[in-house]
Amino acid sequence: MKKLLLIGAVIIGFCGLSWGLSQTRPDQDYLKIQQFKLLFPLVLSQVQAQKPQARILVDTQLMPTILEPEIKKMLQKWQAEHSQLAGAVVPDLSLKLRWETPSTHQDQLIAESNAGRFEARRARIHWTSALPPLIAVALALITQRLILSLFLGILAGSIFAADWNPLLGFVELFSKHGWAAISDFFHLKILLFAGFLLGMVGIMNVSGGTRGIIEALQHYVKSRRSTQLMTWVMGLLVFFDDYANSFVIGTTMRPVTDRLKISREKLAYIVDSTAAPVSGIAIISTWIGYEVGLFQDALDQIQAVNLGGYQAFIQALPFRFYCILSLTMVLLVVWLKRDLGAMYHAEIRAIEQGLVLREGATPLTSKTFNGLDAKPGIPLRWQNAALPILAVILATLAGLYISGGGLNLPAGGWRQLFTIQHLGAVFSSADSGTVLLWSSIAGCATAVVLVLSQRLLSLKEVSMAWGKGVSSILIASVILVLAWALNSVAAEIGTAPYLIAIFRDSVQPLWLPLLIFILSGAVAFSTGSSWSTMAILIPVAVPLAYEMGGATLMLIAMGAVLDGSIFGDHCSPLSDTTILSSIACSCDHLDHVKTQFPYAIITMFVAALVCYLPASAGWSPFPLIVLAVLALAGILLIFGRDPEVNAQYPPAPTNHLQATEPLRYSQES
């Protein structure tokens, strides 16, 4: 009965949202400008391929008036970036631009000249642009089949992008959007990073290192609360990258939390709600360079502001309300021992039945991985787990420092090598994908050397343990690739620009940061990418906020964009960071999303009402943060429940899925 009610509610909600989107009146001028920004470079690329040495001139008589400033700005930037013969005499090539709509669902930009005709077309941005993510999420909730739901969402978006041609849309699903997801070097590096790290964990498990670290930690984490508290503290310490944070903390603490009958959903919540927020606000992390770069580009558009991107980032930190409160919420949940909704029932199940996963759950690592246990009779040495993990952390830090140019002597001399400013610039310039990949390989190598040098396993056993760990990520890899493909489709059909166009220029200064925060969350939820959301919204939100309310409102808006992006990621089953947290904790992905959702929503509402609105009215952010923390504590005390009160504690089963003993590794071999 409950399932039928859920299905009915999801269908009604989907239909209601679809109808509401169809009735919206977006800013058409804004949408046309966004389309032009994508079409004009395509036309210019065609021109350059045919006439690489020509200086391009543009006739805009047939173009909409609103596009003329954008044409001049983009053409000037293009000429500066593609000028091959600076100072030389080059022929002029005059382009006559024309905007057309060849079909109901497409926009086209045509450029005619003596050299020929150049054209580019894209799917028109309208209310159906927001449908593919909604379709994927709705089907996932109804069918509980995430892969199928993601595939159908991508298919719908691909059909929209192909001028509503089902056959062409199906072909481009694989040839265009699927290929874009798997051919991206950063995506490949993340998949390899996850695979190598799980291979390392497989070796750690079979060699007894994982069980050894459990025995060692028993002296320090003797209760469920102290274990969760340690997980939170470790999450704060691994602040330099959210991917590394999720995998290191999730894989390290998972066997410990299993032993103390803490649900995988709870572990995934602590890991996920710590990783991105702490990396997002850390002044030294792989995030800061991206965020500072976006701020700098936006500030360059405002001539009246004499502020650098890094300075703006630092000054906006007090207005990072959601990140600060998200980290605080995890601490309050752990310390007060209060859980809400589905998380409470997951914890009751883990405590009373010893099942850290619900029956029928599909963790994002295969059963083969969960069955990797220590070889019978092997000594349990914690060093065989701690040293590979330490190798990953140290290799990541060293790699980020070296990759970002940290060894290059700064202008101020060697004393500036380890200053906050220098470290921030170094980490922002690092190639995080490559560094994470090599750090996982270093961790694997450390684990192999330790095991073989102690003769705990044969080379064949090491290879099998590593292979089983790597192969366990197959399902999760498919989900990640599909999520990236959906992001590609969303970019193609203009999901994010449409959501922005609905609300743009329809709000007063007092409500602007709150609207930006909510809009940023909606875009991140729909696209599954916080970084893409930041790149889309910051160039719009920062100049708009400065124009409406000056420097203070601009800083609040900066914090709202960054925090809203992370909030949307926390709620979205399409987010790569959320998927990676489910992988690291070996949790059912939809269970993780459903149990984390109430905490994220509550934190969002408190941040919005207690912090963003008063801050926009001129309140200092620091007392607002204190009030918000008290509000979160009050909500947990009033509405939350302690799963350990009156709980029955049966003897812990030997397996988190069933009470029977799993097959030993030697038997599986």
mmCIF file of C-alpha atoms in Angstrom, residues 23-328:
data_model
loop_
_atom_site.group_PDB
_atom_site.id
_atom_site.type_symbol
_atom_site.label_atom_id
_atom_site.label_comp_id
_atom_site.label_asym_id
_atom_site.label_seq_id
_atom_site.Cartn_x
_atom_site.Cartn_y
_atom_site.Cartn_z
ATOM 1 C CA GLN A 23 2.930 27.592 -17.988
ATOM 2 C CA THR A 24 6.076 29.554 -17.144
ATOM 3 C CA ARG A 25 7.043 32.699 -19.020
ATOM 4 C CA PRO A 26 10.844 32.747 -19.167
ATOM 5 C CA ASP A 27 12.972 35.702 -20.184
ATOM 6 C CA GLN A 28 13.170 35.071 -23.944
ATOM 7 C CA ASP A 29 15.878 37.685 -24.494
ATOM 8 C CA TYR A 30 18.100 35.935 -21.968
ATOM 9 C CA LEU A 31 17.497 32.545 -23.628
ATOM 10 C CA LYS A 32 18.309 33.973 -27.063
ATOM 11 C CA ILE A 33 21.577 35.414 -25.735
ATOM 12 C CA GLN A 34 22.509 32.047 -24.210
ATOM 13 C CA GLN A 35 21.774 30.278 -27.489
ATOM 14 C CA PHE A 36 23.856 32.807 -29.393
ATOM 15 C CA LYS A 37 26.811 32.299 -27.032
ATOM 16 C CA LEU A 38 26.795 28.635 -28.019
ATOM 17 C CA LEU A 39 26.059 29.016 -31.735
ATOM 18 C CA PHE A 40 28.403 31.899 -32.647
ATOM 19 C CA PRO A 41 31.650 30.061 -31.688
ATOM 20 C CA LEU A 42 30.536 27.107 -33.839
ATOM 21 C CA VAL A 43 30.124 29.403 -36.846
ATOM 22 C CA LEU A 44 33.446 31.120 -36.175
ATOM 23 C CA SER A 45 35.186 27.738 -35.962
ATOM 24 C CA GLN A 46 33.877 26.859 -39.412
ATOM 25 C CA VAL A 47 35.091 30.185 -40.775
ATOM 26 C CA GLN A 48 38.541 29.775 -39.262
ATOM 27 C CA ALA A 49 38.869 26.247 -40.660
ATOM 28 C CA GLN A 50 38.299 27.629 -44.174
ATOM 29 C CA LYS A 51 39.974 31.046 -43.821
ATOM 30 C CA PRO A 52 42.485 30.735 -40.961
ATOM 31 C CA GLN A 53 44.309 34.003 -41.702
ATOM 32 C CA ALA A 54 41.311 36.259 -42.309
ATOM 33 C CA ARG A 55 40.235 39.062 -40.021
ATOM 34 C CA ILE A 56 36.512 38.586 -39.411
ATOM 35 C CA LEU A 57 34.067 41.487 -39.728
ATOM 36 C CA VAL A 58 30.382 41.107 -38.898
ATOM 37 C CA ASP A 59 27.253 42.690 -40.397
ATOM 38 C CA THR A 60 24.508 42.575 -37.741
ATOM 39 C CA GLN A 61 21.675 44.347 -39.605
ATOM 40 C CA LEU A 62 19.551 41.187 -39.724
ATOM 41 C CA MET A 63 20.256 40.189 -36.121
ATOM 42 C CA PRO A 64 18.083 40.991 -33.063
ATOM 43 C CA THR A 65 19.171 44.224 -31.389
ATOM 44 C CA ILE A 66 19.694 42.536 -28.012
ATOM 45 C CA LEU A 67 22.500 40.415 -29.493
ATOM 46 C CA GLU A 68 24.639 43.262 -30.839
ATOM 47 C CA PRO A 69 26.623 43.934 -27.612
ATOM 48 C CA GLU A 70 27.241 40.212 -27.207
ATOM 49 C CA ILE A 71 28.399 39.893 -30.836
ATOM 50 C CA LYS A 72 30.986 42.662 -30.427
ATOM 51 C CA LYS A 73 32.284 41.231 -27.145
ATOM 52 C CA MET A 74 32.529 37.652 -28.413
ATOM 53 C CA LEU A 75 34.107 38.653 -31.706
ATOM 54 C CA GLN A 76 36.725 40.764 -29.954
ATOM 55 C CA LYS A 77 37.573 37.876 -27.617
ATOM 56 C CA TRP A 78 37.716 35.436 -30.523
ATOM 57 C CA GLN A 79 40.069 37.650 -32.519
ATOM 58 C CA ALA A 80 42.383 38.008 -29.512
ATOM 59 C CA GLU A 81 42.499 34.241 -28.896
ATOM 60 C CA HIS A 82 42.852 33.153 -32.535
ATOM 61 C CA SER A 83 45.032 35.881 -34.027
ATOM 62 C CA GLN A 84 47.876 33.999 -35.721
ATOM 63 C CA LEU A 85 49.616 36.882 -37.449
ATOM 64 C CA ALA A 86 49.754 39.677 -34.902
ATOM 65 C CA GLY A 87 50.735 42.938 -36.609
ATOM 66 C CA ALA A 88 50.662 41.424 -40.112
ATOM 67 C CA VAL A 89 48.419 42.592 -42.926
ATOM 68 C CA VAL A 90 45.603 40.044 -43.295
ATOM 69 C CA PRO A 91 42.551 39.991 -45.573
ATOM 70 C CA ASP A 92 39.139 40.928 -44.200
ATOM 71 C CA LEU A 93 36.221 38.531 -44.333
ATOM 72 C CA SER A 94 32.785 40.081 -43.892
ATOM 73 C CA LEU A 95 30.048 37.874 -42.408
ATOM 74 C CA LYS A 96 26.374 38.712 -42.718
ATOM 75 C CA LEU A 97 24.667 37.127 -39.720
ATOM 76 C CA ARG A 98 21.059 35.977 -39.751
ATOM 77 C CA TRP A 99 18.977 34.317 -37.005
ATOM 78 C CA GLU A 100 16.408 31.749 -38.112
ATOM 79 C CA THR A 101 14.085 29.119 -36.653
ATOM 80 C CA PRO A 102 14.128 26.228 -39.160
ATOM 81 C CA SER A 103 11.690 24.205 -37.041
ATOM 82 C CA THR A 104 9.525 24.544 -33.969
ATOM 83 C CA HIS A 105 12.204 23.013 -31.782
ATOM 84 C CA GLN A 106 15.432 24.488 -33.160
ATOM 85 C CA ASP A 107 17.322 27.784 -33.478
ATOM 86 C CA GLN A 108 19.812 28.430 -36.279
ATOM 87 C CA LEU A 109 22.564 30.996 -36.847
ATOM 88 C CA ILE A 110 23.608 31.584 -40.481
ATOM 89 C CA ALA A 111 26.680 33.512 -41.657
ATOM 90 C CA GLU A 112 26.975 34.347 -45.358
ATOM 91 C CA SER A 113 30.078 35.723 -47.066
ATOM 92 C CA ASN A 114 31.991 35.595 -50.336
ATOM 93 C CA ALA A 115 33.783 32.547 -48.966
ATOM 94 C CA GLY A 116 30.551 30.620 -48.602
ATOM 95 C CA ARG A 117 27.728 29.929 -46.175
ATOM 96 C CA PHE A 118 28.312 28.827 -42.594
ATOM 97 C CA GLU A 119 25.614 27.697 -40.199
ATOM 98 C CA ALA A 120 25.055 26.122 -36.797
ATOM 99 C CA ARG A 121 21.874 24.968 -35.111
ATOM 100 C CA ARG A 122 20.821 23.808 -31.651
ATOM 101 C CA ALA A 123 17.711 22.610 -29.878
ATOM 102 C CA ARG A 124 15.543 25.512 -28.790
ATOM 103 C CA ILE A 125 15.447 26.111 -25.045
ATOM 104 C CA HIS A 126 11.902 25.814 -23.708
ATOM 105 C CA TRP A 127 10.017 24.117 -20.874
ATOM 106 C CA THR A 128 10.801 20.589 -22.077
ATOM 107 C CA SER A 129 14.467 21.365 -21.396
ATOM 108 C CA ALA A 130 13.797 20.718 -17.707
ATOM 109 C CA LEU A 131 12.058 17.374 -18.269
ATOM 110 C CA PRO A 132 14.911 14.802 -18.701
ATOM 111 C CA PRO A 133 16.262 15.140 -15.119
ATOM 112 C CA LEU A 134 12.696 15.050 -13.775
ATOM 113 C CA ILE A 135 11.969 11.929 -15.816
ATOM 114 C CA ALA A 136 15.091 10.195 -14.490
ATOM 115 C CA VAL A 137 14.370 11.056 -10.852
ATOM 116 C CA ALA A 138 10.648 10.196 -11.059
ATOM 117 C CA LEU A 139 11.289 6.821 -12.713
ATOM 118 C CA ALA A 140 14.021 6.023 -10.190
ATOM 119 C CA LEU A 141 11.590 6.605 -7.317
ATOM 120 C CA ILE A 142 8.861 4.553 -9.003
ATOM 121 C CA THR A 143 10.879 1.608 -10.362
ATOM 122 C CA GLN A 144 13.830 1.635 -7.910
ATOM 123 C CA ARG A 145 15.985 0.923 -10.986
ATOM 124 C CA LEU A 146 18.456 3.741 -11.299
ATOM 125 C CA ILE A 147 20.271 2.562 -14.437
ATOM 126 C CA LEU A 148 17.052 2.131 -16.420
ATOM 127 C CA SER A 149 15.717 5.463 -15.155
ATOM 128 C CA LEU A 150 18.884 7.339 -16.094
ATOM 129 C CA PHE A 151 18.903 5.720 -19.525
ATOM 130 C CA LEU A 152 15.298 6.737 -20.213
ATOM 131 C CA GLY A 153 15.949 10.285 -18.986
ATOM 132 C CA ILE A 154 18.944 10.556 -21.327
ATOM 133 C CA LEU A 155 16.908 9.102 -24.185
ATOM 134 C CA ALA A 156 14.156 11.687 -23.677
ATOM 135 C CA GLY A 157 16.666 14.534 -23.656
ATOM 136 C CA SER A 158 18.492 13.139 -26.667
ATOM 137 C CA ILE A 159 15.217 13.015 -28.624
ATOM 138 C CA PHE A 160 14.454 16.632 -27.667
ATOM 139 C CA ALA A 161 17.954 17.656 -28.814
ATOM 140 C CA ALA A 162 17.518 15.835 -32.145
ATOM 141 C CA ASP A 163 14.528 17.942 -33.204
ATOM 142 C CA TRP A 164 12.167 15.378 -31.657
ATOM 143 C CA ASN A 165 13.377 12.642 -33.996
ATOM 144 C CA PRO A 166 13.245 9.360 -32.000
ATOM 145 C CA LEU A 167 15.601 7.412 -34.279
ATOM 146 C CA LEU A 168 18.224 10.163 -34.443
ATOM 147 C CA GLY A 169 17.846 10.751 -30.720
ATOM 148 C CA PHE A 170 18.494 7.072 -29.969
ATOM 149 C CA VAL A 171 21.610 7.082 -32.156
ATOM 150 C CA GLU A 172 22.980 10.286 -30.605
ATOM 151 C CA LEU A 173 22.384 8.907 -27.111
ATOM 152 C CA PHE A 174 25.380 6.627 -27.724
ATOM 153 C CA SER A 175 27.347 8.433 -30.427
ATOM 154 C CA LYS A 176 27.198 11.889 -28.874
ATOM 155 C CA HIS A 177 26.190 11.998 -25.218
ATOM 156 C CA GLY A 178 27.436 8.562 -24.185
ATOM 157 C CA TRP A 179 30.725 9.163 -25.965
ATOM 158 C CA ALA A 180 31.050 12.599 -24.342
ATOM 159 C CA ALA A 181 30.733 10.935 -20.927
ATOM 160 C CA ILE A 182 33.305 8.175 -21.430
ATOM 161 C CA SER A 183 35.804 10.084 -23.600
ATOM 162 C CA ASP A 184 36.345 12.880 -21.088
ATOM 163 C CA PHE A 185 39.821 12.360 -19.606
ATOM 164 C CA PHE A 186 38.781 13.612 -16.177
ATOM 165 C CA HIS A 187 35.885 11.131 -16.070
ATOM 166 C CA LEU A 188 38.197 8.272 -17.053
ATOM 167 C CA LYS A 189 40.674 9.252 -14.354
ATOM 168 C CA ILE A 190 37.942 9.280 -11.704
ATOM 169 C CA LEU A 191 36.733 5.822 -12.759
ATOM 170 C CA LEU A 192 40.289 4.476 -12.642
ATOM 171 C CA PHE A 193 40.886 6.190 -9.294
ATOM 172 C CA ALA A 194 37.811 4.505 -7.820
ATOM 173 C CA GLY A 195 38.753 1.129 -9.311
ATOM 174 C CA PHE A 196 42.345 1.175 -8.051
ATOM 175 C CA LEU A 197 41.251 2.329 -4.609
ATOM 176 C CA LEU A 198 38.717 -0.491 -4.286
ATOM 177 C CA GLY A 199 41.404 -2.900 -5.519
ATOM 178 C CA MET A 200 43.617 -1.630 -2.708
ATOM 179 C CA VAL A 201 40.810 -2.150 -0.207
ATOM 180 C CA GLY A 202 40.337 -5.702 -1.526
ATOM 181 C CA ILE A 203 43.998 -6.472 -0.750
ATOM 182 C CA MET A 204 43.647 -4.847 2.665
ATOM 183 C CA ASN A 205 40.608 -6.993 3.454
ATOM 184 C CA VAL A 206 42.103 -10.334 2.445
ATOM 185 C CA SER A 207 45.480 -9.634 4.093
ATOM 186 C CA GLY A 208 43.786 -8.962 7.435
ATOM 187 C CA GLY A 209 44.681 -5.272 7.473
ATOM 188 C CA THR A 210 41.071 -4.106 7.564
ATOM 189 C CA ARG A 211 40.160 -6.352 10.468
ATOM 190 C CA GLY A 212 43.409 -5.349 12.147
ATOM 191 C CA ILE A 213 42.506 -1.680 12.012
ATOM 192 C CA ILE A 214 39.080 -2.552 13.460
ATOM 193 C CA GLU A 215 40.781 -4.282 16.392
ATOM 194 C CA ALA A 216 43.114 -1.305 16.861
ATOM 195 C CA LEU A 217 40.296 1.243 16.795
ATOM 196 C CA GLN A 218 38.270 -0.680 19.375
ATOM 197 C CA HIS A 219 40.273 1.040 22.107
ATOM 198 C CA TYR A 220 39.132 4.456 20.865
ATOM 199 C CA VAL A 221 35.681 3.881 19.379
ATOM 200 C CA LYS A 222 33.742 1.778 21.822
ATOM 201 C CA SER A 223 30.286 3.164 21.084
ATOM 202 C CA ARG A 224 28.175 4.044 18.078
ATOM 203 C CA ARG A 225 28.409 7.740 18.866
ATOM 204 C CA SER A 226 32.195 7.814 19.219
ATOM 205 C CA THR A 227 32.545 5.908 15.928
ATOM 206 C CA GLN A 228 30.341 8.368 14.063
ATOM 207 C CA LEU A 229 32.135 11.264 15.713
ATOM 208 C CA MET A 230 35.490 9.908 14.561
ATOM 209 C CA THR A 231 34.121 9.567 11.020
ATOM 210 C CA TRP A 232 33.063 13.224 11.110
ATOM 211 C CA VAL A 233 36.437 14.381 12.452
ATOM 212 C CA MET A 234 38.297 12.389 9.799
ATOM 213 C CA GLY A 235 36.048 13.989 7.183
ATOM 214 C CA LEU A 236 37.126 17.427 8.387
ATOM 215 C CA LEU A 237 40.798 16.466 8.260
ATOM 216 C CA VAL A 238 40.705 15.210 4.658
ATOM 217 C CA PHE A 239 39.685 18.639 3.404
ATOM 218 C CA PHE A 240 41.814 18.936 0.279
ATOM 219 C CA ASP A 241 39.529 17.025 -2.150
ATOM 220 C CA ASP A 242 35.956 15.754 -1.915
ATOM 221 C CA TYR A 243 36.529 12.622 -4.008
ATOM 222 C CA ALA A 244 39.536 11.601 -1.909
ATOM 223 C CA ASN A 245 37.554 12.448 1.225
ATOM 224 C CA SER A 246 34.643 10.183 0.288
ATOM 225 C CA PHE A 247 36.781 7.198 -0.651
ATOM 226 C CA VAL A 248 39.343 7.395 2.117
ATOM 227 C CA ILE A 249 36.821 7.933 4.915
ATOM 228 C CA GLY A 250 34.124 5.646 3.502
ATOM 229 C CA THR A 251 36.375 2.669 2.853
ATOM 230 C CA THR A 252 38.293 3.114 6.117
ATOM 231 C CA MET A 253 35.320 3.442 8.444
ATOM 232 C CA ARG A 254 32.903 1.045 6.736
ATOM 233 C CA PRO A 255 34.160 -2.131 8.481
ATOM 234 C CA VAL A 256 34.262 -0.279 11.802
ATOM 235 C CA THR A 257 30.697 1.002 11.494
ATOM 236 C CA ASP A 258 29.513 -2.424 10.311
ATOM 237 C CA ARG A 259 30.882 -4.001 13.469
ATOM 238 C CA LEU A 260 29.036 -1.514 15.662
ATOM 239 C CA LYS A 261 25.818 -1.966 13.622
ATOM 240 C CA ILE A 262 25.685 1.545 12.187
ATOM 241 C CA SER A 263 23.649 1.508 8.979
ATOM 242 C CA ARG A 264 25.399 2.070 5.671
ATOM 243 C CA GLU A 265 22.907 4.871 5.030
ATOM 244 C CA LYS A 266 24.142 6.692 8.138
ATOM 245 C CA LEU A 267 27.781 6.245 7.148
ATOM 246 C CA ALA A 268 27.068 7.502 3.613
ATOM 247 C CA TYR A 269 25.272 10.552 5.038
ATOM 248 C CA ILE A 270 28.196 11.466 7.299
ATOM 249 C CA VAL A 271 30.706 10.989 4.478
ATOM 250 C CA ASP A 272 28.691 12.788 1.772
ATOM 251 C CA SER A 273 27.608 15.712 3.952
ATOM 252 C CA THR A 274 31.188 16.293 5.070
ATOM 253 C CA ALA A 275 33.173 15.835 1.847
ATOM 254 C CA ALA A 276 31.922 18.580 -0.493
ATOM 255 C CA PRO A 277 31.123 21.170 2.220
ATOM 256 C CA VAL A 278 34.568 20.988 3.811
ATOM 257 C CA SER A 279 36.344 20.987 0.421
ATOM 258 C CA GLY A 280 34.137 23.851 -0.747
ATOM 259 C CA ILE A 281 35.057 26.184 2.113
ATOM 260 C CA ALA A 282 38.656 25.075 2.706
ATOM 261 C CA ILE A 283 41.108 27.798 1.758
ATOM 262 C CA ILE A 284 43.435 25.078 0.426
ATOM 263 C CA SER A 285 41.673 22.486 -1.735
ATOM 264 C CA THR A 286 41.095 21.370 -5.306
ATOM 265 C CA TRP A 287 37.866 23.409 -5.293
ATOM 266 C CA ILE A 288 39.280 26.798 -4.487
ATOM 267 C CA GLY A 289 41.036 27.355 -7.801
ATOM 268 C CA TYR A 290 37.880 26.658 -9.748
ATOM 269 C CA GLU A 291 35.782 28.904 -7.515
ATOM 270 C CA VAL A 292 38.347 31.716 -7.459
ATOM 271 C CA GLY A 293 38.698 31.558 -11.246
ATOM 272 C CA LEU A 294 34.940 31.935 -11.725
ATOM 273 C CA PHE A 295 34.849 34.831 -9.258
ATOM 274 C CA GLN A 296 37.715 36.580 -11.037
ATOM 275 C CA ASP A 297 36.026 36.299 -14.428
ATOM 276 C CA ALA A 298 32.792 37.695 -13.010
ATOM 277 C CA LEU A 299 34.550 40.540 -11.169
ATOM 278 C CA ASP A 300 36.379 41.540 -14.352
ATOM 279 C CA GLN A 301 32.969 42.473 -15.768
ATOM 280 C CA ILE A 302 32.406 45.023 -12.957
ATOM 281 C CA GLN A 303 34.702 47.997 -13.451
ATOM 282 C CA ALA A 304 33.733 49.668 -10.157
ATOM 283 C CA VAL A 305 34.958 46.726 -8.031
ATOM 284 C CA ASN A 306 38.639 46.617 -7.116
ATOM 285 C CA LEU A 307 38.636 43.103 -5.710
ATOM 286 C CA GLY A 308 40.479 39.945 -6.738
ATOM 287 C CA GLY A 309 38.931 36.498 -7.009
ATOM 288 C CA TYR A 310 40.803 35.096 -3.991
ATOM 289 C CA GLN A 311 39.937 38.104 -1.855
ATOM 290 C CA ALA A 312 36.282 37.720 -2.826
ATOM 291 C CA PHE A 313 36.388 34.031 -1.894
ATOM 292 C CA ILE A 314 37.797 34.821 1.567
ATOM 293 C CA GLN A 315 35.316 37.639 2.187
ATOM 294 C CA ALA A 316 32.408 35.421 1.080
ATOM 295 C CA LEU A 317 33.318 32.616 3.533
ATOM 296 C CA PRO A 318 31.090 33.944 6.382
ATOM 297 C CA PHE A 319 28.160 33.766 3.938
ATOM 298 C CA ARG A 320 28.730 30.071 3.128
ATOM 299 C CA PHE A 321 25.810 29.266 5.378
ATOM 300 C CA TYR A 322 24.741 25.913 3.939
ATOM 301 C CA CYS A 323 28.241 24.407 4.014
ATOM 302 C CA ILE A 324 28.841 25.555 7.581
ATOM 303 C CA LEU A 325 25.435 24.333 8.736
ATOM 304 C CA SER A 326 25.739 21.049 6.846
ATOM 305 C CA LEU A 327 28.937 20.232 8.719
ATOM 306 C CA THR A 328 27.306 21.328 11.967
#
